Coordinates of C-alpha atoms and ligand atoms in Angstrom, one line a residue:
M1 CA 0.0 0.0 0.0
Y2 CA 1.4 3.3 -1.1
Y3 CA 1.7 6.2 1.3
P4 CA 3.0 9.3 -0.5
P5 CA 5.5 11.6 1.1
E6 CA 3.7 14.7 2.4
P7 CA 4.3 17.7 0.1
F8 CA 5.2 19.8 3.2
R9 CA 7.4 19.6 6.3
I10 CA 6.4 20.3 9.8
K11 CA 7.4 23.7 11.4
V12 CA 5.0 23.9 14.4
T13 CA 3.8 21.0 16.5
E14 CA 0.8 20.4 18.8
P15 CA 1.2 17.8 21.5
I16 CA -1.4 15.0 21.8
R17 CA -1.5 12.5 24.7
L18 CA -3.0 9.1 25.2
I19 CA -4.8 8.8 28.5
A20 CA -5.1 5.5 30.4
G21 CA -7.9 3.0 29.6
E22 CA -9.7 3.5 33.0
E23 CA -9.7 7.2 32.5
R24 CA -11.3 6.8 29.0
E25 CA -14.0 4.6 30.5
A26 CA -14.9 7.4 32.9
R27 CA -14.9 10.1 30.2
L28 CA -17.3 7.9 28.1
V29 CA -19.8 7.7 30.9
E30 CA -19.6 11.5 31.5
A31 CA -20.1 12.1 27.8
G32 CA -23.3 10.0 27.7
Y33 CA -21.4 7.8 25.2
N34 CA -21.6 10.6 22.6
V35 CA -18.1 11.3 21.4
F36 CA -19.2 14.9 20.4
Q37 CA -19.4 15.4 24.2
L38 CA -15.8 14.4 24.9
R39 CA -13.1 16.9 25.6
A40 CA -10.6 17.1 22.7
E41 CA -7.6 16.8 25.1
D42 CA -8.8 13.4 26.1
I43 CA -8.5 12.2 22.5
F44 CA -5.4 10.9 20.9
I45 CA -6.3 10.8 17.2
D46 CA -9.3 12.9 16.3
L47 CA -11.0 11.9 13.1
L48 CA -14.4 13.3 14.1
T49 CA -14.3 15.7 11.2
D50 CA -12.1 17.2 8.5
S51 CA -14.0 20.5 9.0
G52 CA -11.9 23.4 10.3
T53 CA -9.4 20.9 11.7
G54 CA -6.7 21.2 9.0
A55 CA -3.3 22.7 9.4
M56 CA -2.9 26.1 7.9
S57 CA 0.2 26.8 5.8
Q58 CA 2.9 29.5 6.4
E59 CA 1.3 31.6 3.7
Q60 CA -2.1 31.4 5.5
W61 CA -0.6 32.4 8.8
A62 CA 1.1 35.3 7.0
S63 CA -2.4 36.1 5.6
L64 CA -3.7 36.4 9.1
M65 CA -1.1 39.0 9.9
R66 CA -2.2 40.9 6.8
G67 CA -5.8 40.8 7.8
D68 CA -7.6 44.2 7.5
E69 CA -10.2 44.5 10.2
S70 CA -12.0 47.5 8.7
Y71 CA -15.8 47.1 9.2
A72 CA -16.7 47.9 5.6
G73 CA -14.7 47.3 2.3
A74 CA -11.7 45.8 4.0
R75 CA -8.6 45.0 1.9
S76 CA -9.0 41.4 3.0
F77 CA -12.5 41.3 1.5
Q78 CA -11.1 42.6 -1.8
R79 CA -8.5 39.8 -1.8
L80 CA -11.2 37.2 -1.1
K81 CA -13.4 38.7 -3.8
A82 CA -10.6 38.4 -6.3
A83 CA -9.9 34.8 -5.3
V84 CA -13.6 33.8 -5.4
E85 CA -14.1 35.4 -8.8
D86 CA -11.0 33.7 -10.1
V87 CA -11.7 30.2 -8.7
F88 CA -15.5 30.0 -9.1
G89 CA -16.5 32.7 -11.6
F90 CA -19.9 33.7 -10.1
K91 CA -21.1 37.3 -10.4
Y92 CA -21.9 37.9 -6.7
F93 CA -20.9 36.5 -3.4
V94 CA -21.0 37.1 0.3
P95 CA -18.8 35.6 3.0
A96 CA -20.5 33.7 5.9
H97 CA -19.0 32.3 9.1
Q98 CA -19.4 28.7 7.9
G99 CA -21.3 26.5 5.6
R100 CA -24.5 26.2 7.6
A101 CA -24.7 30.0 7.8
A102 CA -24.6 30.3 4.1
E103 CA -27.3 27.6 3.9
N104 CA -29.4 29.5 6.4
I105 CA -29.3 32.6 4.3
L106 CA -30.0 30.7 1.1
T107 CA -32.9 28.8 2.5
A108 CA -34.3 31.9 4.3
V109 CA -34.3 33.8 1.0
L110 CA -35.6 31.0 -1.3
V111 CA -37.5 28.2 0.6
K112 CA -41.2 28.5 1.5
A113 CA -43.0 26.0 3.7
G114 CA -44.1 22.8 1.9
Q115 CA -41.5 23.2 -0.9
Y116 CA -39.0 20.5 -1.9
V117 CA -35.2 20.8 -2.5
P118 CA -33.7 17.8 -4.4
S119 CA -30.1 16.9 -4.3
N120 CA -27.9 13.8 -4.8
M121 CA -27.8 13.8 -1.0
H122 CA -28.0 16.7 1.4
F123 CA -25.6 16.7 4.3
D124 CA -27.0 17.1 7.8
T125 CA -26.9 20.9 8.2
T126 CA -28.3 21.5 4.7
D127 CA -31.1 18.9 5.4
A128 CA -31.8 20.6 8.7
N129 CA -31.8 24.2 7.3
I130 CA -34.3 23.2 4.6
R131 CA -36.5 21.5 7.3
A132 CA -36.2 24.5 9.6
R133 CA -37.9 26.6 6.8
G134 CA -40.7 24.0 6.5
G135 CA -39.2 22.6 3.3
R136 CA -38.5 19.0 2.4
P137 CA -35.0 17.9 1.5
V138 CA -35.0 15.0 -1.1
N139 CA -32.1 12.7 -1.9
L140 CA -32.0 11.2 -5.4
V141 CA -28.5 9.7 -5.6
I142 CA -27.9 6.7 -7.9
D143 CA -28.7 3.3 -6.2
E144 CA -25.1 2.2 -6.5
A145 CA -24.4 4.7 -3.6
F146 CA -26.2 2.4 -1.2
D147 CA -24.2 -0.7 -2.1
P148 CA -21.0 -0.3 -0.1
A149 CA -19.1 -2.8 -2.3
N150 CA -20.0 -1.4 -5.7
L151 CA -17.0 0.1 -7.4
H152 CA -18.8 2.8 -9.5
P153 CA -16.2 5.6 -10.0
F154 CA -18.8 8.4 -9.4
K155 CA -21.1 7.1 -6.7
G156 CA -22.1 10.7 -5.8
N157 CA -24.0 11.0 -9.1
M158 CA -27.6 12.0 -9.3
D159 CA -30.1 9.5 -10.7
L160 CA -31.3 11.5 -13.6
G161 CA -34.4 9.3 -14.1
K162 CA -35.4 9.8 -10.5
L163 CA -34.9 13.5 -10.7
R164 CA -37.0 13.9 -13.9
A165 CA -39.8 11.8 -12.4
F166 CA -39.6 13.8 -9.2
I167 CA -39.8 17.1 -10.9
G168 CA -42.7 15.8 -13.0
K169 CA -44.6 14.6 -9.9
I170 CA -44.0 17.6 -7.6
G171 CA -43.9 20.4 -10.3
A172 CA -41.2 22.9 -10.8
A173 CA -43.2 25.6 -9.0
N174 CA -42.7 23.7 -5.7
I175 CA -38.9 23.4 -6.2
P176 CA -37.3 26.8 -5.3
F177 CA -33.9 25.5 -6.2
G178 CA -32.1 22.2 -6.8
M179 CA -28.7 21.1 -5.4
M180 CA -25.8 18.7 -5.8
T181 CA -23.3 18.0 -3.0
V182 CA -19.7 17.5 -4.2
T183 CA -18.3 15.2 -3.0
N184 CA -21.3 13.4 -1.5
N185 CA -20.4 13.4 2.2
A186 CA -23.4 11.5 3.5
A187 CA -22.6 8.4 1.6
G188 CA -18.9 8.0 1.5
G189 CA -17.2 11.2 0.2
Q190 CA -18.0 10.0 -3.3
P191 CA -17.4 12.2 -6.3
V192 CA -19.9 13.4 -8.9
S193 CA -18.8 13.2 -12.6
M194 CA -18.7 16.3 -14.7
A195 CA -21.1 14.6 -17.2
N196 CA -23.6 14.0 -14.5
L197 CA -23.4 17.5 -13.0
K198 CA -23.8 19.0 -16.5
A199 CA -26.8 16.8 -17.1
V200 CA -28.4 17.6 -13.8
A201 CA -27.9 21.3 -14.4
G202 CA -29.5 20.9 -17.9
L203 CA -32.5 19.1 -16.3
Y204 CA -33.0 21.8 -13.6
H205 CA -32.7 24.5 -16.2
E206 CA -35.1 22.8 -18.6
Y207 CA -37.7 23.4 -15.9
G208 CA -36.5 26.8 -14.9
I209 CA -35.2 25.6 -11.5
P210 CA -32.1 27.4 -10.2
F211 CA -29.1 25.1 -9.5
F212 CA -26.9 25.5 -6.4
I213 CA -23.8 23.4 -5.7
D214 CA -22.9 22.5 -2.1
A215 CA -19.2 22.9 -2.8
A216 CA -17.7 21.9 0.6
R217 CA -15.2 19.5 -1.0
Y218 CA -15.3 20.6 -4.6
A219 CA -11.5 20.5 -5.1
E220 CA -11.3 16.9 -4.0
N221 CA -14.2 16.2 -6.4
C222 CA -12.4 17.9 -9.3
Y223 CA -9.3 15.9 -8.6
F224 CA -11.4 12.7 -8.8
I225 CA -12.7 13.9 -12.2
K226 CA -9.1 14.4 -13.3
L227 CA -8.2 10.8 -12.2
R228 CA -11.4 9.0 -13.4
E229 CA -13.3 10.8 -16.1
K230 CA -12.4 10.6 -19.8
D231 CA -11.1 13.8 -21.4
Y232 CA -10.1 15.4 -18.0
E233 CA -6.8 13.6 -17.3
C234 CA -4.8 16.4 -18.9
K235 CA -6.8 19.4 -17.6
P236 CA -5.6 21.5 -14.7
V237 CA -7.9 21.1 -11.7
R238 CA -8.5 24.8 -11.7
E239 CA -10.0 24.6 -15.2
I240 CA -12.1 21.6 -14.1
A241 CA -13.4 23.6 -11.2
R242 CA -14.3 26.6 -13.5
E243 CA -16.2 24.3 -15.8
M244 CA -18.1 22.7 -12.9
F245 CA -19.3 26.0 -11.5
S246 CA -20.1 27.4 -15.0
Y247 CA -23.1 25.0 -15.0
A248 CA -24.5 26.3 -11.7
D249 CA -26.5 29.4 -10.8
G250 CA -24.7 29.6 -7.4
M251 CA -23.1 27.7 -4.6
C252 CA -22.8 27.5 -0.9
M253 CA -19.6 26.3 0.7
S254 CA -18.1 25.5 4.0
A255 CA -14.6 26.9 3.6
K256 CA -13.5 24.8 6.5
K257 CA -12.9 21.9 4.2
D258 CA -11.3 22.5 0.8
A259 CA -10.3 26.1 1.5
I260 CA -8.3 24.7 4.5
V261 CA -9.3 27.4 7.1
N262 CA -10.5 26.9 10.6
M263 CA -13.6 29.0 10.1
G264 CA -15.4 30.4 7.0
G265 CA -18.0 30.0 4.4
L266 CA -19.2 31.4 1.1
L267 CA -22.5 32.0 -0.7
C268 CA -22.2 32.8 -4.4
M269 CA -24.8 33.5 -7.1
N270 CA -25.4 35.0 -10.5
D271 CA -28.9 36.4 -9.9
E272 CA -28.9 40.0 -8.8
E273 CA -32.3 39.9 -7.1
I274 CA -31.3 36.9 -5.0
F275 CA -28.1 38.7 -4.2
E276 CA -30.0 41.8 -2.9
N277 CA -32.2 39.6 -0.7
V278 CA -29.1 37.6 0.5
K279 CA -27.3 40.8 1.5
N280 CA -30.3 42.0 3.6
E281 CA -30.7 38.6 5.3
L282 CA -26.9 38.5 5.9
I283 CA -26.8 41.9 7.6
L284 CA -29.6 40.8 9.9
R285 CA -28.0 37.4 10.8
E286 CA -24.3 37.4 10.1
G287 CA -22.8 40.9 9.5
F288 CA -22.1 43.5 6.9
P289 CA -21.7 42.0 3.4
T290 CA -17.9 42.6 3.2
Y291 CA -17.2 40.4 6.3
G292 CA -20.2 38.2 6.8
G293 CA -19.5 37.1 10.4
L294 CA -15.8 36.7 10.0
A295 CA -12.8 38.7 11.1
G296 CA -10.8 40.3 8.3
R297 CA -7.9 38.0 8.9
D298 CA -10.2 35.0 8.3
L299 CA -11.2 36.4 4.9
D300 CA -7.5 36.7 4.1
A301 CA -6.6 33.2 5.1
M302 CA -9.6 31.9 3.1
A303 CA -8.4 33.7 0.0
T304 CA -5.0 32.0 0.3
G305 CA -6.5 28.7 1.2
L306 CA -8.7 28.6 -1.8
Y307 CA -5.6 28.3 -4.0
E308 CA -3.8 25.9 -1.8
G309 CA -6.8 23.6 -1.8
L310 CA -6.6 23.4 -5.6
D311 CA -2.8 22.6 -5.6
E312 CA -2.4 19.4 -7.5
S313 CA 0.5 18.0 -5.5
Y314 CA -1.5 18.6 -2.4
L315 CA -4.6 17.0 -3.8
A316 CA -2.7 13.9 -5.0
Y317 CA -1.3 13.4 -1.5
R318 CA -4.6 14.1 0.1
L319 CA -6.5 11.5 -1.8
A320 CA -3.7 9.0 -1.5
Q321 CA -3.5 9.4 2.3
T322 CA -7.2 8.6 2.5
A323 CA -6.9 5.7 0.1
Y324 CA -4.0 4.3 2.2
L325 CA -6.1 4.3 5.4
G326 CA -9.0 2.7 3.7
A327 CA -6.8 0.0 2.0
C328 CA -5.2 -0.9 5.4
I329 CA -8.6 -1.1 7.1
N330 CA -9.9 -3.4 4.3
E331 CA -6.7 -5.5 4.6
A332 CA -7.5 -6.0 8.3
G333 CA -10.8 -7.6 7.1
I334 CA -13.0 -4.6 8.0
P335 CA -15.5 -3.6 5.2
T336 CA -15.8 0.1 4.2
I337 CA -17.6 1.9 1.5
Q338 CA -15.8 1.3 -1.8
P339 CA -14.1 3.0 -3.5
I340 CA -12.5 5.0 -0.7
G341 CA -13.7 8.6 -0.7
G342 CA -11.9 11.9 -0.7
H343 CA -11.8 13.1 2.9
A344 CA -12.7 10.1 4.9
V345 CA -13.0 6.3 5.3
Y346 CA -16.5 5.1 6.0
I347 CA -16.6 1.9 7.9
D348 CA -19.7 -0.3 7.4
A349 CA -20.6 -0.5 11.1
H350 CA -23.4 -2.9 10.3
A351 CA -21.0 -5.3 8.8
V352 CA -18.7 -5.1 11.8
F353 CA -21.6 -5.7 14.2
P354 CA -24.2 -7.6 12.2
H355 CA -26.0 -8.5 15.5
I356 CA -26.8 -4.8 16.3
P357 CA -30.0 -3.6 14.5
N358 CA -30.2 0.0 13.2
Y359 CA -32.4 1.2 16.0
E360 CA -29.7 0.2 18.4
F361 CA -27.2 2.3 16.6
P362 CA -24.2 0.1 15.4
G363 CA -22.3 3.3 14.4
V364 CA -22.5 4.5 18.0
S365 CA -21.2 1.2 19.2
L366 CA -18.2 1.4 16.9
A367 CA -17.5 5.1 17.8
V368 CA -17.5 4.1 21.5
E369 CA -15.2 1.1 20.9
M370 CA -12.7 3.2 18.9
Y371 CA -12.4 5.6 21.8
R372 CA -12.3 2.7 24.4
E373 CA -9.6 0.9 22.4
G374 CA -7.3 3.7 21.1
A375 CA -8.7 7.1 22.2
I376 CA -9.6 7.6 18.6
R377 CA -12.7 9.7 17.7
G378 CA -14.8 9.1 14.6
S379 CA -18.4 10.1 13.8
E380 CA -21.5 8.1 13.4
I381 CA -23.2 8.6 10.0
G382 CA -26.2 6.5 10.4
S383 CA -29.5 6.3 12.2
V384 CA -28.5 8.9 14.9
M385 CA -27.6 11.5 12.3
F386 CA -30.2 10.7 9.6
G387 CA -33.0 8.7 11.2
C388 CA -36.1 10.9 11.0
L389 CA -39.8 11.0 11.6
D390 CA -41.8 11.4 8.4
P391 CA -44.1 14.5 9.0
D392 CA -46.7 13.0 6.6
T393 CA -47.0 9.5 7.9
G394 CA -45.6 9.6 11.4
I395 CA -43.3 6.7 10.6
W396 CA -39.6 6.6 11.5
H397 CA -37.2 6.3 8.6
Y398 CA -33.8 4.9 8.9
P399 CA -30.9 5.5 6.4
K400 CA -29.8 2.7 4.2
L401 CA -26.3 2.6 5.6
E402 CA -25.0 2.5 9.2
L403 CA -21.5 4.0 9.0
L404 CA -18.7 5.2 11.2
R405 CA -16.7 7.9 9.4
L406 CA -13.0 8.5 10.0
A407 CA -12.5 11.9 8.5
I408 CA -8.9 13.0 8.0
P409 CA -8.0 16.6 8.9
R410 CA -6.0 18.2 6.1
R411 CA -2.1 18.2 6.4
T412 CA -2.4 17.2 10.1
Y413 CA -1.6 13.5 10.7
T414 CA 1.1 11.2 9.3
Q415 CA 1.4 7.6 8.2
S416 CA 2.1 6.3 11.8
H417 CA -1.1 7.9 13.0
M418 CA -3.0 6.1 10.3
D419 CA -1.3 2.8 11.2
Y420 CA -2.2 3.2 14.8
V421 CA -5.9 3.6 13.8
V422 CA -5.8 0.4 11.8
D423 CA -4.2 -1.5 14.7
S424 CA -6.9 -0.4 17.0
L425 CA -9.7 -1.3 14.6
A426 CA -8.2 -4.8 14.2
K427 CA -8.4 -5.3 17.9
I428 CA -12.1 -4.2 18.0
K429 CA -12.8 -6.7 15.2
D430 CA -11.4 -9.5 17.3
R431 CA -14.0 -8.9 20.0
A432 CA -16.9 -7.7 17.8
D433 CA -19.4 -10.3 18.8
T434 CA -19.2 -9.2 22.5
I435 CA -20.2 -5.6 21.7
R436 CA -23.8 -4.4 22.3
G437 CA -25.9 -1.5 21.0
Y438 CA -27.2 1.7 22.6
K439 CA -30.4 3.6 23.3
F440 CA -31.1 7.3 23.6
T441 CA -31.5 8.8 27.1
Y442 CA -31.9 12.2 25.5
A443 CA -32.3 13.4 21.9
P444 CA -33.2 16.9 20.5
E445 CA -35.5 17.1 17.4
L446 CA -33.0 18.4 14.8
L447 CA -29.2 17.6 14.4
R448 CA -29.4 15.3 17.4
H449 CA -26.0 13.7 16.9
F450 CA -24.3 16.7 18.4
T451 CA -26.0 16.6 21.8
A452 CA -27.8 13.2 22.2
R453 CA -27.0 11.1 25.2
F454 CA -26.9 7.3 25.2
E455 CA -26.9 4.3 27.5
P456 CA -25.4 0.9 26.6
L457 CA -28.0 -1.9 26.2
Ligands
P71_501 C1 -18.4 17.2 8.4 C2 -19.1 18.5 8.5 C3 -19.2 19.3 9.7 C4 -19.9 18.5 10.7 C5 -21.2 18.2 10.6 C6 -21.8 17.3 11.4 C7 -21.1 16.8 12.4 C8 -19.8 17.1 12.6 C9 -19.2 17.9 11.7 C10 -20.3 20.0 7.1 C11 -20.9 20.3 5.8 C12 -20.7 19.4 4.7 C13 -21.4 19.6 3.5 C14 -21.3 18.7 2.4 C15 -22.3 21.6 4.4 C16 -21.7 21.4 5.7 C17 -21.8 22.4 6.7 N1 -19.7 18.9 7.3 N2 -22.1 20.7 3.4 O1 -18.5 16.6 7.4 O2 -20.0 18.3 4.8 O3 -20.7 23.2 6.9 O4 -19.9 22.8 9.2 O5 -19.1 24.8 7.9 O6 -21.4 24.6 8.8 O7 -17.8 16.9 9.4 P1 -20.2 23.9 8.3

């Protein structure tokens, strides 16, 4: 298995420590067995998320020093504006403090109660923001996405037949905008092909439906296109990105992923009227349109990070590191979603614990065991995150996959950290049949994975 040399060397370090097994046991009880409730200093390898957890470069730290903190029209905003225009090519944009803030503004401006927003798959915050406005998020990804072993190269693709049938049934008037999430985080960090994205845009536009991209991991998606799609192998990733966004009417983005900043987001669009409404909503909720809830230095670091996230030697290393972790986990006999995605390895928790049913949360069992075994933190992407009550029928729906995601922070961990994670998982596998499920002792209505508490069964 190939582990590429990192295209950087380490200038600053941050200590991590491995606390004793008995101490970990006590921390789990205090946290109500929800790893979101653990203290980060009690964790050795933190793979909870790749969001805002990456290491900034020397150029980004220099950008922080150059940050202009003027309330309006700051130099840092101008730098960000130039970078956003260059990388994405939309006419208008506002910064936001993170992805869900951009989603909040977008849904506040466009979604009315009872309307539907289709996507390949919405991630949790997008799903929740649509619901919070009384809207209905709808996932129309290809069926291959739900077969963990299927090797389709673009498992994030939209099912065009399902989308056409859906628009026909619901009517374009009830769809304020359509989306695509690149890469598809909810089902494996899987890419969308350019051909599919173009066809989806064409279909939305045929019905006059505006098309927004959730661009959190667009650079990783574009590198997958370069690696896997015919006619793109010789194209620079920056050109691939420009082509991708040329098909859309706008995008929202958590810059905490592919712009490699600790905090930041973007909302871009071509429509002037939407932009006017977005600005007014932004002023109410986030801040003046030239800072959008961020400090000037954050805007500056984001401008620099947008280019670094598109650097091809970085992207080659990034995807190879994730592929290495996935291949080693598979080698240890533990099934994951195939092919390995861009930012994370998604372990099939149901396959590891076939005796734990979805309503007893096998992903939570695996998250707890990883902490118990190695003080490693991953996140459940299964029935805790996506199980939901259908407002029309009153029936609980469970997602098709019960996953434990190991998300890799950018430029942060090395090969030996990855090997340690694999060793810990192998030990859990050896005692898998002794492990039990969990039940809620507390769960809020929306986004319950963050604050829920559990009890072992
Ligand atoms: C991720 C996150 C952040 C997160 C979410 C839930 C639990 C733990 C951590 C955030 C995304 C995302 C996509 C595709 C929008 C957001 C929201 N992902 N779209 O994967 O993946 O962005 O966090 O900046 O608000 O760990 P935000």
